[in-house]
Backbone as a printed PyTorch tensor [residue, N CA C, xyz], in Angstrom:
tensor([[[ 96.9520,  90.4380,  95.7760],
         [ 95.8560,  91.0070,  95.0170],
         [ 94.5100,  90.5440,  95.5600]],

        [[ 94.5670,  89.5040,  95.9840],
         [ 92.9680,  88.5150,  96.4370],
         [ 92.7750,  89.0860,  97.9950]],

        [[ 93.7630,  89.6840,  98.8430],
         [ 93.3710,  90.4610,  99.7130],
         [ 92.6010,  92.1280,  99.3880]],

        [[ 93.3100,  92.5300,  98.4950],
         [ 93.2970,  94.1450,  98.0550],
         [ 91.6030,  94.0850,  97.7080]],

        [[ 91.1370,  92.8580,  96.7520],
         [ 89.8480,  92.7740,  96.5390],
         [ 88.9640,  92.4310,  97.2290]],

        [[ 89.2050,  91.6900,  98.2420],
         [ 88.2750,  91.2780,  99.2380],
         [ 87.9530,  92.6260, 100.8140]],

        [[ 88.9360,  92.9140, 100.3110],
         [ 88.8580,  94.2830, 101.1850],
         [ 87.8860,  95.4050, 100.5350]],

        [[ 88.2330,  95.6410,  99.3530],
         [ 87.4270,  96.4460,  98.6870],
         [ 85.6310,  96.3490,  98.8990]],

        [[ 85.6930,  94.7740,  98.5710],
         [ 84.5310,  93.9720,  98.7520],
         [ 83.6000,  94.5170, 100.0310]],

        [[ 84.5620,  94.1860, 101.3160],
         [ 84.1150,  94.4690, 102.1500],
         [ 83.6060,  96.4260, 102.6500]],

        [[ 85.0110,  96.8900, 101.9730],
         [ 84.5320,  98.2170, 102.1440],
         [ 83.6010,  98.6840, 101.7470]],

        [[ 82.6790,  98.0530, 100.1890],
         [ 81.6780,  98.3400,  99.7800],
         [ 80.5290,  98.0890, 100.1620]],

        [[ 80.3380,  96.8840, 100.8840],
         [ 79.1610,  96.1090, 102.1920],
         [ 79.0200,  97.4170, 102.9840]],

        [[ 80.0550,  97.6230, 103.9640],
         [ 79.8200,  99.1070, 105.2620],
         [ 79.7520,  99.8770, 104.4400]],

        [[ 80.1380, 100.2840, 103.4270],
         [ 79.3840, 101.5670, 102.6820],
         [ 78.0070, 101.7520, 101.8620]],

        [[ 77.3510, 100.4590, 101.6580],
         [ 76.1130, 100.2920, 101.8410],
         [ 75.3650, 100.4590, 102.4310]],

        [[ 75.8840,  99.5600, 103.8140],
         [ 74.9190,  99.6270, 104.7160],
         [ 74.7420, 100.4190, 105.4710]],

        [[ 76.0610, 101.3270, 105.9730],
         [ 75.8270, 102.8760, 106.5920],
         [ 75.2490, 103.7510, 105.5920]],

        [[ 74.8360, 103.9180, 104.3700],
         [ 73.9670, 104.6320, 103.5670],
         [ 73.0100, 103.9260, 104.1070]],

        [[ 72.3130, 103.2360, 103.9270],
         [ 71.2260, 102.1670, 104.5770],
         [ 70.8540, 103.1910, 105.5030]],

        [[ 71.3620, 102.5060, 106.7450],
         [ 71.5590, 103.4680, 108.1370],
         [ 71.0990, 104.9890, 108.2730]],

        [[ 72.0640, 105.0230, 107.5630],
         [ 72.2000, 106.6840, 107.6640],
         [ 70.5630, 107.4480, 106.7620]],

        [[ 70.1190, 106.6260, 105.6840],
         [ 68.5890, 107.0700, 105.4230],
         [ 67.9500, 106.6110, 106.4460]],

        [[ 67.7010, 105.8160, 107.1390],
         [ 66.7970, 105.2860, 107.9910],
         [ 66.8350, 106.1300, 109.2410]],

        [[ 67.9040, 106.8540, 109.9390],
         [ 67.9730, 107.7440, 111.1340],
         [ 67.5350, 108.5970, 110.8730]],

        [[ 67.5840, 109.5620, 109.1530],
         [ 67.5050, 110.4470, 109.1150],
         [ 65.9440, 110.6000, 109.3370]],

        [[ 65.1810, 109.6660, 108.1980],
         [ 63.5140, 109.4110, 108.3670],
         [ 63.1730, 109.3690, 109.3630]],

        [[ 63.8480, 108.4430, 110.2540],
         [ 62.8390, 108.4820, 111.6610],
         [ 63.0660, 109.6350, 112.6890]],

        [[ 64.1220, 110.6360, 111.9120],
         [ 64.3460, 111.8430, 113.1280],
         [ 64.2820, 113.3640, 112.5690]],

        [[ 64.1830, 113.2200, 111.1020],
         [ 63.4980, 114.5020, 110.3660],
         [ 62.1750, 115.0080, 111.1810]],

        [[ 60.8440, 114.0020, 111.4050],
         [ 60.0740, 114.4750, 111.5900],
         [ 60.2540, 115.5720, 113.1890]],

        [[ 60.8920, 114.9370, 114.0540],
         [ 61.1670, 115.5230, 115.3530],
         [ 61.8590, 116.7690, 115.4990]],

        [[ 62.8070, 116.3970, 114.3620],
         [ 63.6140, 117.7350, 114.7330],
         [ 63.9150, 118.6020, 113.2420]],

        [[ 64.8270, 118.3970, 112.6790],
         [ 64.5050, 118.7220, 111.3670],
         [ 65.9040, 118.4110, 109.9990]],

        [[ 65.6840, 118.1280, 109.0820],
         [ 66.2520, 117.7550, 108.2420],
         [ 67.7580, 117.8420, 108.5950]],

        [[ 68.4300, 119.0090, 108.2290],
         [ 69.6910, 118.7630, 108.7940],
         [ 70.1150, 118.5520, 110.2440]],

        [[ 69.6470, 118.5150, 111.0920],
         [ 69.6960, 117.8880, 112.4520],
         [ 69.8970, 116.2830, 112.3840]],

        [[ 68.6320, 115.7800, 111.5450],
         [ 68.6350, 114.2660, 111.1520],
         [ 69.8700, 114.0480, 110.7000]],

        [[ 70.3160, 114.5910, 109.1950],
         [ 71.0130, 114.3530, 108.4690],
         [ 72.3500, 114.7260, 108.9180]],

        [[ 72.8900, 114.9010, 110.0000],
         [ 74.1140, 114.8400, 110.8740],
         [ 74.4350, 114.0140, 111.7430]],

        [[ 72.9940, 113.8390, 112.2340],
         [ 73.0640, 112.1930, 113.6930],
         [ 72.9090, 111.1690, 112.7100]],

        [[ 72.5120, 111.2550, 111.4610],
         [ 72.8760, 109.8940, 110.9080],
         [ 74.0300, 109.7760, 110.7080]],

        [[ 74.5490, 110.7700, 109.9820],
         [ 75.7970, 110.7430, 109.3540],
         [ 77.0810, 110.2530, 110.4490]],

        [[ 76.8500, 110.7300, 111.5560],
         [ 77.7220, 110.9250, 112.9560],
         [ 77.6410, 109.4730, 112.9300]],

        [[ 76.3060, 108.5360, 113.3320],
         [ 76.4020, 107.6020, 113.7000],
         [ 76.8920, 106.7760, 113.0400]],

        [[ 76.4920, 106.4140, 111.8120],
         [ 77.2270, 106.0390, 110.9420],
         [ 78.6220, 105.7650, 110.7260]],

        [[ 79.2020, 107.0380, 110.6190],
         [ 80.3150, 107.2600, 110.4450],
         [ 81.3480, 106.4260, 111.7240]],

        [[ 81.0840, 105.9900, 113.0110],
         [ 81.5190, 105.9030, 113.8560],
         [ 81.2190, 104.2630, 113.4060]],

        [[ 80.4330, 103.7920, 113.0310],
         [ 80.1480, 102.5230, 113.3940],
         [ 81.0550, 101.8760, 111.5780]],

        [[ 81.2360, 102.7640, 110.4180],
         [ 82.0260, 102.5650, 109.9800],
         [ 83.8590, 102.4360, 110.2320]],

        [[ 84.5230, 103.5960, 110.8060],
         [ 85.5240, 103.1720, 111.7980],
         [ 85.5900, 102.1790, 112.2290]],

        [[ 84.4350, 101.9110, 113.2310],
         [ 84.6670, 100.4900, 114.0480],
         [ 85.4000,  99.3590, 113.3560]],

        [[ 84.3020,  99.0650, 112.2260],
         [ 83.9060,  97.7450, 111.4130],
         [ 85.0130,  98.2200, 110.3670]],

        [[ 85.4320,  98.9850, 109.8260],
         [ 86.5540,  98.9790, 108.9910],
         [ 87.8440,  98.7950, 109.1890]],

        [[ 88.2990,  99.1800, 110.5920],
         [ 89.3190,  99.1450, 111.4440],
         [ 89.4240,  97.2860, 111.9660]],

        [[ 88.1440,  96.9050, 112.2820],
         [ 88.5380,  95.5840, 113.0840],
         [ 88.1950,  94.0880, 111.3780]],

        [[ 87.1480,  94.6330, 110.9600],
         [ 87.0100,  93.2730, 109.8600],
         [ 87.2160,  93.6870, 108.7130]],

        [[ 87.0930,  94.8640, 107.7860],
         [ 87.8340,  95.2960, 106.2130],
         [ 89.4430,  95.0250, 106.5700]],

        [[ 89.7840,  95.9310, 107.3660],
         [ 92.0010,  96.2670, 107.4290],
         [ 92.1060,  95.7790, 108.8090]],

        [[ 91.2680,  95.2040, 109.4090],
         [ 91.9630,  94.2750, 110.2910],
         [ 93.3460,  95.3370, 110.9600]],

        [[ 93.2160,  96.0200, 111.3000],
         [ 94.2680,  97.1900, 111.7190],
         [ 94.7560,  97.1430, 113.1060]],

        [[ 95.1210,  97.2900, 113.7080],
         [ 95.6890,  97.2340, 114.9100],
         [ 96.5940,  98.3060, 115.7170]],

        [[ 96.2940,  99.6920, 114.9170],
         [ 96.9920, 100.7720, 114.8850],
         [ 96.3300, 101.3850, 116.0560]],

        [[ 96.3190, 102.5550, 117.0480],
         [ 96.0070, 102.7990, 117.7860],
         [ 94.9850, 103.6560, 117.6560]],

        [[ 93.6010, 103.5920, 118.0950],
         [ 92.2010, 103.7770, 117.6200],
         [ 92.1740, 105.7150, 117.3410]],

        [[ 93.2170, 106.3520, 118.0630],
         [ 92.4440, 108.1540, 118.0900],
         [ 93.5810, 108.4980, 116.8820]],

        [[ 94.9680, 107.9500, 117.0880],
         [ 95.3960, 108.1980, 115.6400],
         [ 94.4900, 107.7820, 114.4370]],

        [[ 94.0780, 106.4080, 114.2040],
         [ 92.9670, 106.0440, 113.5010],
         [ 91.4680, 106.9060, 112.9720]],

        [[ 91.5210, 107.3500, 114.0580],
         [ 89.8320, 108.2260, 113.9830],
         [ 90.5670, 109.9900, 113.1500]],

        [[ 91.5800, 110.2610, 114.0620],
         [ 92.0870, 111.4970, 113.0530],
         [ 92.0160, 111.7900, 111.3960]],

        [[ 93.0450, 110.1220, 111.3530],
         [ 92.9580, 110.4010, 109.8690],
         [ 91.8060, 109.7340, 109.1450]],

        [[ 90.8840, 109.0910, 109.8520],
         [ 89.6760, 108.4670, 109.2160],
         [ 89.0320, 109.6870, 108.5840]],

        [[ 88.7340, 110.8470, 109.7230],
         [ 87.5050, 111.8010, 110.0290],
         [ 88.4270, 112.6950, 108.6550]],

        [[ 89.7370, 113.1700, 108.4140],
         [ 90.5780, 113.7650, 107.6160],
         [ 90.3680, 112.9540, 106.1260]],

        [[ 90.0460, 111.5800, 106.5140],
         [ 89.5680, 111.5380, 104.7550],
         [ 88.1140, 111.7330, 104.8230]],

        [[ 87.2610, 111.3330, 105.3790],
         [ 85.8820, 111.9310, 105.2320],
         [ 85.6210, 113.1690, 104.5670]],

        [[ 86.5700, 114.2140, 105.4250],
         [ 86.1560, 115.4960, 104.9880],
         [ 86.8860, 116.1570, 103.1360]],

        [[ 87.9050, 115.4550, 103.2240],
         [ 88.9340, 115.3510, 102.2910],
         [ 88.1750, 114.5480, 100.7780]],

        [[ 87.3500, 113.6910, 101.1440],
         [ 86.4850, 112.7750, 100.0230],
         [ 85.3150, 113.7710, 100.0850]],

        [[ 84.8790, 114.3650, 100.8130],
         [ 83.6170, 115.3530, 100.8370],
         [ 84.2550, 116.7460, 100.0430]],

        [[ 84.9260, 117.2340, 100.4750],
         [ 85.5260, 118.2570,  99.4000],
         [ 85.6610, 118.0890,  98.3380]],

        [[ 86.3360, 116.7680,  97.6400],
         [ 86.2780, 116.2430,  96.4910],
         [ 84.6570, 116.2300,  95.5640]],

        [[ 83.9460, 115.5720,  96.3460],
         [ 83.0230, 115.4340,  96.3650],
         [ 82.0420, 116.9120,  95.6800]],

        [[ 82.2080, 117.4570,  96.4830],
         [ 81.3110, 119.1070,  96.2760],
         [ 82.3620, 120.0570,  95.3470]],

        [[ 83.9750, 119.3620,  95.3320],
         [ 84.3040, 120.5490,  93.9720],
         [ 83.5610, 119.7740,  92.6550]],

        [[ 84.0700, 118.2230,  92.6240],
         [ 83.5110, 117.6550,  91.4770],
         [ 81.7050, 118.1870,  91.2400]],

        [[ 80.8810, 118.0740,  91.8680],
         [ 79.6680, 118.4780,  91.7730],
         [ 79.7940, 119.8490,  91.2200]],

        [[ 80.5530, 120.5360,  91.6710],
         [ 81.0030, 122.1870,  91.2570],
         [ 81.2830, 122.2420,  90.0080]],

        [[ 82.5130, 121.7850,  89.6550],
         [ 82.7890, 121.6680,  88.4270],
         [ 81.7670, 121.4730,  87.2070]],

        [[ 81.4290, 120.2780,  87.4190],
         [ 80.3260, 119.4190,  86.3240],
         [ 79.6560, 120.3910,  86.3910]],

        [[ 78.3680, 121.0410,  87.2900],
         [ 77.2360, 121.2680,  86.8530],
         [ 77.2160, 122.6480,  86.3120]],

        [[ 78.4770, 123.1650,  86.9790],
         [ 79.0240, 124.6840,  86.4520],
         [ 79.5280, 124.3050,  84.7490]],

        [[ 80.1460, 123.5820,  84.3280],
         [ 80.8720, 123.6160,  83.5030],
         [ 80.8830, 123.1260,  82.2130]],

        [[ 79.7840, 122.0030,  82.6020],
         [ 79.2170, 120.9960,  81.4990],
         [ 77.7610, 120.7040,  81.5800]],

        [[ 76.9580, 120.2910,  80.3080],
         [ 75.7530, 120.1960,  80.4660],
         [ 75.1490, 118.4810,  80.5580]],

        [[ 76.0260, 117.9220,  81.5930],
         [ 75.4600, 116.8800,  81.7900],
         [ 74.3140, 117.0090,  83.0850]],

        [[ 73.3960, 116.0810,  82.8720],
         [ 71.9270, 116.2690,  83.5440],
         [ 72.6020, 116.0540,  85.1400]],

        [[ 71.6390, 117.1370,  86.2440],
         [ 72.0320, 117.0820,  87.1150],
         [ 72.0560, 115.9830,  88.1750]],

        [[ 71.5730, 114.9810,  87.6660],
         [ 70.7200, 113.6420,  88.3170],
         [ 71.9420, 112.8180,  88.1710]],

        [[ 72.5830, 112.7000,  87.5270],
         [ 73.9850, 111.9090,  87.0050],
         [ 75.2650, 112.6880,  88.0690]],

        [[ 75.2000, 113.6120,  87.8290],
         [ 76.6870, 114.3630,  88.7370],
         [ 77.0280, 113.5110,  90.2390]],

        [[ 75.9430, 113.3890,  90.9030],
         [ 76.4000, 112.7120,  92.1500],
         [ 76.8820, 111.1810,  91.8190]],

        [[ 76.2990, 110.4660,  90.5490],
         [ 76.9670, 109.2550,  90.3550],
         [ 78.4060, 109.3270,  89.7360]],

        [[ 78.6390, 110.5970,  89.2950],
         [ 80.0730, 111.0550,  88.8190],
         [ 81.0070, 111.1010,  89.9070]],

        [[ 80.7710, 112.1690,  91.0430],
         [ 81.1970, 111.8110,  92.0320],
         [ 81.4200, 110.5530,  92.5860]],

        [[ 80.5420, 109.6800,  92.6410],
         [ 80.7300, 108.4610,  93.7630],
         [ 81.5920, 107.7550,  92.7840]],

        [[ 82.1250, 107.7710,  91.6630],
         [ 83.1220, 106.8500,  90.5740],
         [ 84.2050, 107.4580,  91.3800]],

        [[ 84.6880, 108.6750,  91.3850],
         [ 85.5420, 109.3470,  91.8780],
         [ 85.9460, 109.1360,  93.2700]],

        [[ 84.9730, 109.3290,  93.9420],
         [ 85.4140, 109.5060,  95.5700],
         [ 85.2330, 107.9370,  95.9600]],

        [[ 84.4730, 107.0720,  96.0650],
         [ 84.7640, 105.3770,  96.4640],
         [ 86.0940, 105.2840,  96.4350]],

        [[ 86.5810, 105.3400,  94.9580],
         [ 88.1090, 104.3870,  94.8760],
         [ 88.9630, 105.2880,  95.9350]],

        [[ 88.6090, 106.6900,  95.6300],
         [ 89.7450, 107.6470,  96.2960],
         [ 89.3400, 107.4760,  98.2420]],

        [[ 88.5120, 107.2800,  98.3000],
         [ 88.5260, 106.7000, 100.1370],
         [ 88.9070, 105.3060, 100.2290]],

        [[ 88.6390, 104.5010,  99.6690],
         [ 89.3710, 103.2190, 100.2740],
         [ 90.7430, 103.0410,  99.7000]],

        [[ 91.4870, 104.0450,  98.8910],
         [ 92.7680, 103.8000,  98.7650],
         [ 93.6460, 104.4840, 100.2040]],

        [[ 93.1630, 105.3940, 100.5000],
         [ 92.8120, 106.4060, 101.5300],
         [ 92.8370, 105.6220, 102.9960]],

        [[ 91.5520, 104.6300, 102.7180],
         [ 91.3630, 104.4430, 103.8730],
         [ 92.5100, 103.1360, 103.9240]],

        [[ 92.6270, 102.2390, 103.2580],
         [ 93.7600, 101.2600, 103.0740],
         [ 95.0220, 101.9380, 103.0380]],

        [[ 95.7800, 102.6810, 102.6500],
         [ 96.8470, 103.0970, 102.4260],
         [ 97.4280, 103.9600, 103.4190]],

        [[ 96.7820, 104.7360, 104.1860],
         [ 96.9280, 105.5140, 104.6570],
         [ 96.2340, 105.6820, 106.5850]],

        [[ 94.8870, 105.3890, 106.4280],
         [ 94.1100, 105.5290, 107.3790],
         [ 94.2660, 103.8520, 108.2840]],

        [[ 93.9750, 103.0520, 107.8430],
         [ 94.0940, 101.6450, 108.3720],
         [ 95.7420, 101.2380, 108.1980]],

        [[ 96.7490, 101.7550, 107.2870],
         [ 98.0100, 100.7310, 107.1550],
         [ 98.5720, 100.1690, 108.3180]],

        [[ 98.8130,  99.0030, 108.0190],
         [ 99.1910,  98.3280, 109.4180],
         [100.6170,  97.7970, 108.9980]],

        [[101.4550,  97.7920, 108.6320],
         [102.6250,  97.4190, 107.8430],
         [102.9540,  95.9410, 109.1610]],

        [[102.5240,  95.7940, 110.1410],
         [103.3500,  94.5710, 110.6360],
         [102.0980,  93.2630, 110.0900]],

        [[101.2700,  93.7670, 109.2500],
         [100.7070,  92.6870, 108.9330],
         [100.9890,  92.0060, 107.5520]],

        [[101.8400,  90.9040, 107.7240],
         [102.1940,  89.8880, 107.1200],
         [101.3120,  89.5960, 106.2400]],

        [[100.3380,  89.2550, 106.2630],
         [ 99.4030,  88.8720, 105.2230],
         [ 98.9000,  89.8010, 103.9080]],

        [[ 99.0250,  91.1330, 104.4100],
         [ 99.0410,  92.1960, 103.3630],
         [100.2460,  92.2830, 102.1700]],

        [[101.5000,  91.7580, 102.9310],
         [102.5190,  91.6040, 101.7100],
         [102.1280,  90.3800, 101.0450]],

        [[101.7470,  89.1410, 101.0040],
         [102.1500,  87.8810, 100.8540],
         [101.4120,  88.0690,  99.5390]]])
């Protein structure tokens, strides 16, 4: 259990800080080129430098990096779908204020990517320390 949480822990640090990131590329490259242009090279970069750091210090994984990136990039898009039906749903369906829906989402989609990304995307089953 004291692994499962410290992992979590950690998954929530790189998911900080690539939000971090990922506003800061976008600002300094909106002006040049334009909003969604920005808001893809952040996201891209980001996203890659999450892999990295999730793969070698969150799950410590050791699985072979392009299988890894497959199903990484497959929950991304998979937590993003989630993501935009839940937004769908709510704002279609219920009259909660629209300012709240994306924090509805992120209750939803966090747990559902790092179970994702632990369970599925990183499992490393010869690591001993995950059973103990």
């Amino acid at each position: 259990m004291m692994l499962w949480i410290k992992q979590l822990f950690k998954f929530g640090i790189i998911g900080l800080i690539n939000t971090i990131l990922t506003y800061l590329i976008y600002t300094l490259l909106w002006h040049i080129t334009n909003p969604t242009i920005a808001m893809a090279i952040g996201y891209g970069i980001t996203s890659v430098i999450g892999l990295t750091i999730n793969k070698q210090w969150v799950f410590k994984s050791n699985n072979n990096l392009s299988k890894i990136a497959v199903k990484y990039y497959t929950t991304y898009l998979l937590t993003w779908l989630l993501s935009v039906t839940i937004t769908y749903l709510i704002s279609t369906q219920s009259t909660i204020n629209e300012q709240i829906i994306p924090l509805i989402a992120l209750i939803i989609t966090i747990p559902t990517n790092f179970c994702l990304s632990k369970y599925w995307v990183f499992s490393n089953h010869q690591n001993k320390e995950e059973y103990e």
